Tab-separated table of C-alpha atoms in Angstrom:
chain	number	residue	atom	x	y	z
M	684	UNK	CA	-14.819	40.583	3.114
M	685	UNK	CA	-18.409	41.734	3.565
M	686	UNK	CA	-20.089	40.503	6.548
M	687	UNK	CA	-23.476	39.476	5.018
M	688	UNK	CA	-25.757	37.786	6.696
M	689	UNK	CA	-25.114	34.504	7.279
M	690	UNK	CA	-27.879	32.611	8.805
M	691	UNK	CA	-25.716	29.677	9.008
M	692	UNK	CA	-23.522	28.785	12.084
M	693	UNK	CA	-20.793	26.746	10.741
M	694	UNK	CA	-18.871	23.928	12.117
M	695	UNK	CA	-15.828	21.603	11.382
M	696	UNK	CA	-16.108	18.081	12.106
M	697	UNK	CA	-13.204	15.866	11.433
M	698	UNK	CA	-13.712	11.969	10.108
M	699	UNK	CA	-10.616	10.415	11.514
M	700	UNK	CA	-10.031	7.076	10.094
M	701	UNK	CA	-7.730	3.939	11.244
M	702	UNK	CA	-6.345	2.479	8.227
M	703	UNK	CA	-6.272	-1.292	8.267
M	704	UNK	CA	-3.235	-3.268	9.376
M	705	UNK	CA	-4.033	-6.343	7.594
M	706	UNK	CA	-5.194	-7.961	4.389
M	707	UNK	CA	-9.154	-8.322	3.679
M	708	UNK	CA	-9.319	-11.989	2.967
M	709	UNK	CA	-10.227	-13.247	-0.036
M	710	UNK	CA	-13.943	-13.648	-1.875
M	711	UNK	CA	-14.032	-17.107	-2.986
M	712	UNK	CA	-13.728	-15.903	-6.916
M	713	UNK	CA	-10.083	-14.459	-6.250
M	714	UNK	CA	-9.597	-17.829	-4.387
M	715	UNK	CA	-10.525	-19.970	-6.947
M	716	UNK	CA	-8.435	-17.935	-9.871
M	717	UNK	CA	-5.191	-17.987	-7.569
M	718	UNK	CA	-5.347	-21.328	-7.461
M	719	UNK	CA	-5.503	-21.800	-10.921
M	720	UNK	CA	-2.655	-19.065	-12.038
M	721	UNK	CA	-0.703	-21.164	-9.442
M	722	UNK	CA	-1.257	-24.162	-11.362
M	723	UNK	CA	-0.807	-22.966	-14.739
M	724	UNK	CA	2.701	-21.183	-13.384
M	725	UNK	CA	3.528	-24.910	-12.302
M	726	UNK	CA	2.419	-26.294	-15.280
M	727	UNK	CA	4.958	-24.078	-17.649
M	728	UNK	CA	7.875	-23.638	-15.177
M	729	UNK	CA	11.279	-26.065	-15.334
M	730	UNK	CA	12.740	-28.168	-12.621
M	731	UNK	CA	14.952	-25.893	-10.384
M	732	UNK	CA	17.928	-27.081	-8.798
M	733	UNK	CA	16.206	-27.757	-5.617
M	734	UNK	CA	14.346	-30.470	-7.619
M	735	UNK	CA	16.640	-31.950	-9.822
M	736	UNK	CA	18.790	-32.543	-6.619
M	737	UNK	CA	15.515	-34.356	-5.374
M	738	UNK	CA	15.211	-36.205	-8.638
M	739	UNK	CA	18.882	-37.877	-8.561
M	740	UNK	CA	18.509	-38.597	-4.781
M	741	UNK	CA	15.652	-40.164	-5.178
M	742	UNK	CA	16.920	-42.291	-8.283
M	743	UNK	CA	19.914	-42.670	-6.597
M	744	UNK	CA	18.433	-44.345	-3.409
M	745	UNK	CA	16.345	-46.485	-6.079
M	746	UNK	CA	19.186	-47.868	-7.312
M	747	UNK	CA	20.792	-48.635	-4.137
M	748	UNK	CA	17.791	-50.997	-3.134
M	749	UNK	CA	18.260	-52.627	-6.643
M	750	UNK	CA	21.332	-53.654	-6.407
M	751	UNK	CA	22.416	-55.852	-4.204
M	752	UNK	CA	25.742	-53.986	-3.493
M	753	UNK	CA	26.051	-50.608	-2.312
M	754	UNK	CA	28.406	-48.807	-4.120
M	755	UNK	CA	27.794	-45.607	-2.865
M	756	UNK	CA	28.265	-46.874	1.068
M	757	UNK	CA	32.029	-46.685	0.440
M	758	UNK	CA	32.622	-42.442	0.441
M	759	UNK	CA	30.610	-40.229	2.819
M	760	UNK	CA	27.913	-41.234	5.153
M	761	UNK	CA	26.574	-38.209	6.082
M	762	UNK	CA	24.876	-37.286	3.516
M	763	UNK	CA	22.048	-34.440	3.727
M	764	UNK	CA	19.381	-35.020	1.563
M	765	UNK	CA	17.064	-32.649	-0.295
M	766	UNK	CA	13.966	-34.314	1.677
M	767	UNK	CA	15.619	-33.541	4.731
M	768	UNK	CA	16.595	-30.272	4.175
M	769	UNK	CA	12.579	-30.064	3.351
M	770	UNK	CA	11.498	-31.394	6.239
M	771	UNK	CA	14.064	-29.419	8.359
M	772	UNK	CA	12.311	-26.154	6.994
M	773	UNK	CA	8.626	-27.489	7.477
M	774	UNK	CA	9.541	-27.837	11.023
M	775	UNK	CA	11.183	-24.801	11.589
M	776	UNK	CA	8.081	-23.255	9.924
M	777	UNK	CA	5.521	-25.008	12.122
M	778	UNK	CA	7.375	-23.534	15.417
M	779	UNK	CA	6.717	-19.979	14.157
M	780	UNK	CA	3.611	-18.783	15.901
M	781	UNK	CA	2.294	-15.458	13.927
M	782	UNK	CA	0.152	-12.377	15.709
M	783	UNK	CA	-3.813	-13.712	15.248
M	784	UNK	CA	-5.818	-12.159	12.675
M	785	UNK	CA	-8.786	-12.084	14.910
M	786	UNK	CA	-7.605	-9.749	18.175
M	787	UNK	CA	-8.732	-10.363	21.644
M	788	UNK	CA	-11.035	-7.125	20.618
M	789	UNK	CA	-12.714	-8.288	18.015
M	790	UNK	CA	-13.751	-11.671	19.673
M	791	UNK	CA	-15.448	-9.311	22.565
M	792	UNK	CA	-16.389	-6.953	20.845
M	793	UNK	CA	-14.782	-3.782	22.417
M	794	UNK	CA	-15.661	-1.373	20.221
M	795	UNK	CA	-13.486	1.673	22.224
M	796	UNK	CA	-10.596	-0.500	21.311
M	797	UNK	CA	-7.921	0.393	18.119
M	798	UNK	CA	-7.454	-3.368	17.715
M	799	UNK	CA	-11.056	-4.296	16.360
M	800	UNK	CA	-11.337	-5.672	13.028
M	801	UNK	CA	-7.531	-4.863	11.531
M	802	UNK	CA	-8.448	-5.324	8.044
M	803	UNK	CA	-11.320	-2.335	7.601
M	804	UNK	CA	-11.466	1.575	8.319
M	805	UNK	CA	-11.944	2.331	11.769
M	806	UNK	CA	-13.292	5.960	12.359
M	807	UNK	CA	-13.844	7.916	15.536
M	808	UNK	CA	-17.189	8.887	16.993
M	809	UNK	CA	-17.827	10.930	20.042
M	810	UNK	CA	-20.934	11.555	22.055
M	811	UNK	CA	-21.562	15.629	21.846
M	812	UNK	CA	-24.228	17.441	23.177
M	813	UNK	CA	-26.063	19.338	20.389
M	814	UNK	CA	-29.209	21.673	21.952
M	815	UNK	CA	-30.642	19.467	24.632
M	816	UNK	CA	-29.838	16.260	22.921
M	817	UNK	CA	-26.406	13.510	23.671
M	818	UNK	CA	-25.737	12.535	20.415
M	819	UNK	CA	-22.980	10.409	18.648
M	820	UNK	CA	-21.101	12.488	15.937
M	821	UNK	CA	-18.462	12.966	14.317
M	822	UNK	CA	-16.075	15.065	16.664
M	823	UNK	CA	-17.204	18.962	15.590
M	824	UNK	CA	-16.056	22.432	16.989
M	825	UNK	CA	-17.661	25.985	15.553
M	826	UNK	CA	-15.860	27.681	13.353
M	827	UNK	CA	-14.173	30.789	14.704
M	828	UNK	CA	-13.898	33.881	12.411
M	829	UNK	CA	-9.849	34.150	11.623
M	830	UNK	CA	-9.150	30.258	11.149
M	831	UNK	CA	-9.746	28.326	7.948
M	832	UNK	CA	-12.279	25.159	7.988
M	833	UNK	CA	-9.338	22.660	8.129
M	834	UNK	CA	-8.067	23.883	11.019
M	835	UNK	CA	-10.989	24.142	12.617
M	836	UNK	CA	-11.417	20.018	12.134
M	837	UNK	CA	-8.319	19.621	13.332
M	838	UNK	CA	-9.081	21.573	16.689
M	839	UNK	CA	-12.065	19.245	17.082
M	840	UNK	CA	-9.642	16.385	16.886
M	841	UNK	CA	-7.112	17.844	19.797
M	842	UNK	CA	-10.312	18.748	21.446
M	843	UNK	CA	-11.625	15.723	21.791
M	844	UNK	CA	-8.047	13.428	21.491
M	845	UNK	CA	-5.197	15.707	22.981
M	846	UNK	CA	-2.751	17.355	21.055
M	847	UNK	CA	-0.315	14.799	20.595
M	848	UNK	CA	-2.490	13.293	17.839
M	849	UNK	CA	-0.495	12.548	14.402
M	850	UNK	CA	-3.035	12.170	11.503
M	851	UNK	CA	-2.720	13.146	8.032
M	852	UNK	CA	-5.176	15.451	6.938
M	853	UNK	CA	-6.198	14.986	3.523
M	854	UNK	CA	-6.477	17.927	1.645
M	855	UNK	CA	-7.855	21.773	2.410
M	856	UNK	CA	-10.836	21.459	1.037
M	857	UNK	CA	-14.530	19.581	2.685
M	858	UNK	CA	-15.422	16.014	1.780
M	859	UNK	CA	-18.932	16.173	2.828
M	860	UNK	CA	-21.252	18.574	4.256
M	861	UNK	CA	-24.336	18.322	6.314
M	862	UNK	CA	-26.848	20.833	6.833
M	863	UNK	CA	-29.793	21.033	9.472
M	864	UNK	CA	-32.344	23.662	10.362
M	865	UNK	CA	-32.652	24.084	14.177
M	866	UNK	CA	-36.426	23.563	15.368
M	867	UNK	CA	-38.485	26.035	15.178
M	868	UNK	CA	-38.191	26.549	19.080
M	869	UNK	CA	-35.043	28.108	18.800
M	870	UNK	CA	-34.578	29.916	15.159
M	871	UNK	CA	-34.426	33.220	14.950
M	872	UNK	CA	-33.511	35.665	12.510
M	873	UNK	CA	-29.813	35.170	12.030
M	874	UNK	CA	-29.706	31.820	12.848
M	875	UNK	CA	-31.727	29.708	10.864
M	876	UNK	CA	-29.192	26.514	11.426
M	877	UNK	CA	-25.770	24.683	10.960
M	878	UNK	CA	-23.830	23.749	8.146
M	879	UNK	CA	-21.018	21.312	9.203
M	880	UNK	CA	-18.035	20.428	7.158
M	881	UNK	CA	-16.512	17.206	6.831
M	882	UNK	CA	-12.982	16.603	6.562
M	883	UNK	CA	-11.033	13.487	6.562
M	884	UNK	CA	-7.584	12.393	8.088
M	885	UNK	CA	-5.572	9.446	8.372
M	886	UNK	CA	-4.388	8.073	12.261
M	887	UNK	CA	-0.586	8.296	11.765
M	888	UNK	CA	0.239	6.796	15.390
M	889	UNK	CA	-0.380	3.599	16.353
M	890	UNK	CA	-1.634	3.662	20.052
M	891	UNK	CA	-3.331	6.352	21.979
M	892	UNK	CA	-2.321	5.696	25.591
M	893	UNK	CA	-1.252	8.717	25.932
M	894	UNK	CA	-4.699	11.075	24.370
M	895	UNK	CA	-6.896	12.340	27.110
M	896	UNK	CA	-10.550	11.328	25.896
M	897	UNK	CA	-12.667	13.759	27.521
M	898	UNK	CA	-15.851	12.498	26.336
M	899	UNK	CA	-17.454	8.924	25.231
M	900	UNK	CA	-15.957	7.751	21.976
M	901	UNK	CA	-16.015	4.686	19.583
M	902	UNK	CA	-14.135	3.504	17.152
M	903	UNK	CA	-16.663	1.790	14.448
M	904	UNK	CA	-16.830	0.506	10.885
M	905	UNK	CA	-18.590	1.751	8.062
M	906	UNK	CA	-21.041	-0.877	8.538
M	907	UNK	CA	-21.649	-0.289	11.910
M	908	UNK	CA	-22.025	3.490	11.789
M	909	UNK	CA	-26.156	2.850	11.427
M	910	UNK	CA	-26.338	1.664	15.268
M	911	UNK	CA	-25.008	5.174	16.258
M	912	UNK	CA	-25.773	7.541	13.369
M	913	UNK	CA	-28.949	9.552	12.468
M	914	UNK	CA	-30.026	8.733	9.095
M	915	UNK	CA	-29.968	11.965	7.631
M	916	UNK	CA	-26.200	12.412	8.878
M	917	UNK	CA	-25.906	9.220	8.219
M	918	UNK	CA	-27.046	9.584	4.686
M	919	UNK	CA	-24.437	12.481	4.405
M	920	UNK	CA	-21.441	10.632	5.667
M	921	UNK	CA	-21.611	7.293	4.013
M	922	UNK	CA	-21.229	9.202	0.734
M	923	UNK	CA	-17.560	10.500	1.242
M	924	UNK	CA	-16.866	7.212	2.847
M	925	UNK	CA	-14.993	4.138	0.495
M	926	UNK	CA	-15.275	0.490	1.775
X	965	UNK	CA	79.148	29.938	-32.548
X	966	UNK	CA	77.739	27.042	-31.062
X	967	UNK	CA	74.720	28.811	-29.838
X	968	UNK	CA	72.390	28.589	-33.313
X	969	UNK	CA	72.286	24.772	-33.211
X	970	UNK	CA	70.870	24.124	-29.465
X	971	UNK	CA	68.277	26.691	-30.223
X	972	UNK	CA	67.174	25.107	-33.643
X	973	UNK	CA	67.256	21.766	-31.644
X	974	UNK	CA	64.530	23.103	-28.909
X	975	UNK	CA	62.331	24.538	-31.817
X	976	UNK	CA	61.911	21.186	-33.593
X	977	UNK	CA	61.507	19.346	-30.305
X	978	UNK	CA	58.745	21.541	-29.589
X	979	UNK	CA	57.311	21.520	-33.014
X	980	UNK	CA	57.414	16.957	-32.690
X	981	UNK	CA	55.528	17.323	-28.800
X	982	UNK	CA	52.514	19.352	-30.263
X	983	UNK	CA	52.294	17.190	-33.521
X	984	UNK	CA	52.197	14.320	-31.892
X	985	UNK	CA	49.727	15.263	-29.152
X	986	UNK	CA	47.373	16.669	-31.581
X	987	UNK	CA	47.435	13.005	-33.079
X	988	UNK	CA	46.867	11.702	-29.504
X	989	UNK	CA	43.927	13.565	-29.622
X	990	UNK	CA	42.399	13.278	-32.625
X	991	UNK	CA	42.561	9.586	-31.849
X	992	UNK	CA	40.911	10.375	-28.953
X	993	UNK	CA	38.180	11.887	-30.682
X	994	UNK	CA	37.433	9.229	-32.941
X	995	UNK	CA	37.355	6.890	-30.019
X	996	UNK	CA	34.664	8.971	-28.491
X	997	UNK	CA	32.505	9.300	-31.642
X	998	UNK	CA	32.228	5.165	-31.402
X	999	UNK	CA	28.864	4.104	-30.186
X	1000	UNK	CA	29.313	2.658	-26.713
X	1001	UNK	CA	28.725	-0.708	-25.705
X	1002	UNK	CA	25.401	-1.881	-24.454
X	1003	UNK	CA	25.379	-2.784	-21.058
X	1004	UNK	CA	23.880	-6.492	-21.071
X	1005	UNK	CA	20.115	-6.453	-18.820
X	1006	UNK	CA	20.930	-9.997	-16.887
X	1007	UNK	CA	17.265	-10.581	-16.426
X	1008	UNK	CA	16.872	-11.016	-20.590
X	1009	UNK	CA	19.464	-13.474	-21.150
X	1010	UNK	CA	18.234	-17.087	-19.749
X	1011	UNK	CA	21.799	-18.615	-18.831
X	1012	UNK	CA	22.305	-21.961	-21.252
X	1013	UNK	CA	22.108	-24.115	-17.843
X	1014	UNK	CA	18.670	-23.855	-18.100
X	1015	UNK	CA	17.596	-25.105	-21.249
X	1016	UNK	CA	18.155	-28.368	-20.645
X	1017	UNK	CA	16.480	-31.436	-21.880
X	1018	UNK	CA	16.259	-32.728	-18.523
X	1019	UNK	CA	14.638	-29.825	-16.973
X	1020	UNK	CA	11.365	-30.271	-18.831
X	1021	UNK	CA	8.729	-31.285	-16.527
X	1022	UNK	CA	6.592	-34.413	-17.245
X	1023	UNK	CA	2.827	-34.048	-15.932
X	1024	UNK	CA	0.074	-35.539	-17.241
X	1025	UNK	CA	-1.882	-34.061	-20.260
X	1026	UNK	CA	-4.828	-31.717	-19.391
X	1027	UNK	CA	-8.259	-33.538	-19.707
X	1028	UNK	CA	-10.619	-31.858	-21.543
X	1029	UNK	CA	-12.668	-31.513	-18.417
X	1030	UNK	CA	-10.262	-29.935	-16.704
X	1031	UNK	CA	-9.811	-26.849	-19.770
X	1032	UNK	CA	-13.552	-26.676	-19.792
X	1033	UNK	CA	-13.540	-25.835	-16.217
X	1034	UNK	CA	-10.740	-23.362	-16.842
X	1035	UNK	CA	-12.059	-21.691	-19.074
X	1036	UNK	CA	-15.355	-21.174	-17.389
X	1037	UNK	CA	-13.474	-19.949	-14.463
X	1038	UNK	CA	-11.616	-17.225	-16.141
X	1039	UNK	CA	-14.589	-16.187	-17.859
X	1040	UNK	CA	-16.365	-15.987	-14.117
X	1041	UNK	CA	-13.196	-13.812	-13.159
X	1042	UNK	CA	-13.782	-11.866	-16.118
X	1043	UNK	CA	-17.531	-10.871	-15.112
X	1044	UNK	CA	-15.754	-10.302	-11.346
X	1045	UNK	CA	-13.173	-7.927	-11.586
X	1046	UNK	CA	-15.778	-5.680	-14.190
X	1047	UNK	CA	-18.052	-5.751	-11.537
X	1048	UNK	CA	-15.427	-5.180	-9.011
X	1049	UNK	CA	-14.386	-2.455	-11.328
X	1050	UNK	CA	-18.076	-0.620	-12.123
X	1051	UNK	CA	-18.095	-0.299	-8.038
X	1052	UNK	CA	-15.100	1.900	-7.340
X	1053	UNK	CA	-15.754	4.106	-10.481
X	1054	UNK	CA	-19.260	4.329	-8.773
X	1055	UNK	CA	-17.802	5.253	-4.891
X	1056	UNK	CA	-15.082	7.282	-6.762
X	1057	UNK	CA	-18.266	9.326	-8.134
X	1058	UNK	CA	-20.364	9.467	-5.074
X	1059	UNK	CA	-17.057	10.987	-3.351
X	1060	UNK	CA	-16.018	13.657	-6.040
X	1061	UNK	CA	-19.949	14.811	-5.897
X	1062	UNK	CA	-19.752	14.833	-2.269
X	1063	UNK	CA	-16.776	17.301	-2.737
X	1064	UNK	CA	-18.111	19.360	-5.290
X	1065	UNK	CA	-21.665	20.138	-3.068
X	1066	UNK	CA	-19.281	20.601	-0.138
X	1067	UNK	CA	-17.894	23.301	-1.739
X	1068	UNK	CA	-21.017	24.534	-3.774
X	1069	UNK	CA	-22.281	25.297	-0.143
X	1070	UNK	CA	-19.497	26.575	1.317
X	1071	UNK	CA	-18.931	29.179	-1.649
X	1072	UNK	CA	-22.507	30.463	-0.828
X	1073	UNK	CA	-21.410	30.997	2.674
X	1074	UNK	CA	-17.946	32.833	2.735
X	1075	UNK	CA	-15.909	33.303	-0.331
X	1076	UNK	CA	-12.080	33.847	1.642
X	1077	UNK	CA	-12.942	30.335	3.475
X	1078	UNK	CA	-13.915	28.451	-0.234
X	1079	UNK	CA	-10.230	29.954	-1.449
X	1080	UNK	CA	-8.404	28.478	1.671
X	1081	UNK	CA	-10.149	25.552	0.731
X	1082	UNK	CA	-9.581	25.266	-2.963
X	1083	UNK	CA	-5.976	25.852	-2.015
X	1084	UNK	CA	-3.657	23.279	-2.870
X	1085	UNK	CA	-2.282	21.248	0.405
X	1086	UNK	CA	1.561	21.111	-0.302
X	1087	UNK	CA	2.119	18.392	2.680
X	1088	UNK	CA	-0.248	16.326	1.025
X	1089	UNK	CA	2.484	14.948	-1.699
X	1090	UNK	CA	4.949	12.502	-1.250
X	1091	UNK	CA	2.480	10.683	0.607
X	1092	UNK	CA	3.746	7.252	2.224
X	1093	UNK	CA	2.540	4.259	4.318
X	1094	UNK	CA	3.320	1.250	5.252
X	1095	UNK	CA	1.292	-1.273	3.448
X	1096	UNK	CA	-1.629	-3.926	4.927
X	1097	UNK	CA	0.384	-7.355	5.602
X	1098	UNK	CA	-0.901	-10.461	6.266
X	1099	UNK	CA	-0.768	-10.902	10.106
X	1100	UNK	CA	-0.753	-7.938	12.424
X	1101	UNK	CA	2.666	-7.394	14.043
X	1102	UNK	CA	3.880	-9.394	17.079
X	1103	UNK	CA	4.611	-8.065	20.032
X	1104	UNK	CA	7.796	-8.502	21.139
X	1105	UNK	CA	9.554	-10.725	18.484
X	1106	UNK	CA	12.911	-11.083	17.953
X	1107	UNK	CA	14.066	-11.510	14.387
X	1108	UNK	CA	16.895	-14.195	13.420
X	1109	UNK	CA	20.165	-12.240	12.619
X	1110	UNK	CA	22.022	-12.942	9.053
X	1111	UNK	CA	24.566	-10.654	6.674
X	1112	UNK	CA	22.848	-9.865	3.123
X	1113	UNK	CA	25.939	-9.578	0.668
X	1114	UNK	CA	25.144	-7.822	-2.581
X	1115	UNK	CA	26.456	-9.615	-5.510
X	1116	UNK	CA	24.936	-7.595	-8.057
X	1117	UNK	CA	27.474	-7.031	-11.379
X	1118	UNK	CA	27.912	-3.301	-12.154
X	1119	UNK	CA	28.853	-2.707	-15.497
X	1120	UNK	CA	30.903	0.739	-16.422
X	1121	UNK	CA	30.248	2.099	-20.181
């Protein structure tokens, strides 16, 4: 290929996201329409068995107080009734303590931790040094001449996370690019700035004990990507990103 | 002179066994050109017990309140989920544009790096995961054992 000049350095910078683990709860709209499809289910369904069962019982025991004789006394005393059975399976239900929505993570906020905030994106930020600046970033490698872009992201993940890091890559080609001309101090000729590529991968494994972090890192929101961002970058990365 | 007769006798036994399983199978034949039977779909046919008189659930009428408020609501739900709608075709947008400048820029710098890119990713496809549930899981929990016993009908044509 002809070696023109490129002015550009170019980079690969990966946006590895957390997929949630949990359900985003529900705006009061979908609420209030549940309910009602509920109702409206209840509304044109028949009795099931469950219920006629309940119905006789019930009319059954009715009868019993009635009269004055209990006919029914005579054959079988033990009896299980529908209401029992219900109540049986209430309490077996109430006994059944489920993993909290809200983690121990969330409630102090630890934002290095995986288990913030289960029901959003989490994606990865580390603190590189660009010129004489520490700055938060996307984790980004330069691109070496014999490798494609893709795999240059996904160096920039082992970099930064070990090589035992399962994510799905999505795709070969950039979501997002963002381009910035170095100060004036230090252009020259050939090198008038950076173009970095954006591509985006999916955490496959679950927990990360085991990946060396070599450098600060965070694992944030979309939302809370403005305390950490620039808002140029910023700008840039927010478009390739869904809610 | 009694050899002519056992010979005729093989002959016409022969002749009788391929007659009669050509008719064999052109009954066969005809069987086969029958339509065959429609297997029944279970889920279609509501079994009688069902229909019932007594099975008909007695709740009070609807007050005209109460469909006036329904009807409101579904027309609030309405307005929602287009809204709801209109905002995902708009992030779909942003994303695709995102994708297409990506590559714009990347074409300008090498053109062996844009094909690697436009290439299509064959690991991509099936993609599978394990859906959002309500709770997270729990650490450590033991679940109840039980048998599951099939008792689907499988019907033969």
């Amino acid at each position: 290929s002809a070696a023109a000049r490129r002015p550009w350095k170019l980079y690969g910078a990966m946006c590895l996201l957390r997929l949630p683990r949990i359900t985003q709860p529900l705006e009061k709209e979908e609420e209030e329409v549940a309910a009602l499809m509920e109702q409206i289910e209840l509304e044109k369904s028949h009795y099931s068995d469950h219920e006629i069962r309940k119905l006789e019982e019930e009319e059954r025991l009715k009868r019993k107080r009635e009269s004055l004789y209990d006919e029914d006394d005579a054959h079988g005393k033990a009896v299980i009734m529908a209401q029992d059975l219900e109540e049986k399976w209430e309490q077996k239900f109430l006994q059944f303590k489920a993993a909290p929505r809200i983690t121990d993570a969330d409630k102090s906020n630890d934002r290095t931790s995986l288990n913030r905030k289960l029901d959003s994106n989490l994606m990865l930020l580390v603190k590189q040094k660009i010129g004489n600046q520490e700055l938060w970033l996307l984790p980004q490698v330069e691109w070496q001449p014999g490798e494609t872009l893709r795999s240059t992201a996904e160096r920039a993940m082992a970099t930064f996370l070990g090589d035992h890091i399962q994510a799905k890559v999505l795709g070969n080609a950039p979501y997002g690019i963002y381009k910035y001309k170095f100060p004036k101090a230090i252009r020259i000729e050939n090198n008038v700035g950076a173009k970095v590529f954006f591509f985006k991968a999916f955490l496959q494994s679950s927990d990360l004990s085991q990946a060396e972090l070599k450098a600060d890192y965070l694992w944030v929101t979309k939302k809370e990507l403005g305390d950490y961002l620039k808002l140029e970058y910023l700008k840039k990365v927010n478009r390739f990103l869904l809610d | 002179p009694c050899r002519a007769q056992p010979k005729k006798k093989k002959k016409v036994d022969v002749k009788k066994e391929q007659a009669q399983k050509e008719r064999m199978k052109k009954k066969l034949k005809k069987l086969e050109k029958a339509a065959p039977e429609l297997i029944p779909i279970e889920d279609f046919i509501t079994p009688l017990k069902y229909s019932e008189s007594n099975r008909v659930r007695s709740l009070p009428t609807l007050s005209p309140e109460e469909s006036e408020r329904r009807v409101l609501l579904l027309k609030k739900w309405c307005l929602f989920k287009q809204k709801q709608d209109e905002a995902e075709k708009k992030a779909i947008k942003a994303l695709v544009e995102s994708q297409q400048e990506a590559l714009k820029e990347l074409r300008l710098e090498s053109e062996e790096l844009f094909q690697a890119a436009i290439r299509r990713d064959e690991g991509l496809f099936p993609f599978e995961r394990d859906g959002p549930r309500y709770t997270p899981p729990l650490p450590g929990y033991d679940p109840p054992e039980g048998k599951c016993t099939d008792i689907t009908k499988v019907y033969t044509q």
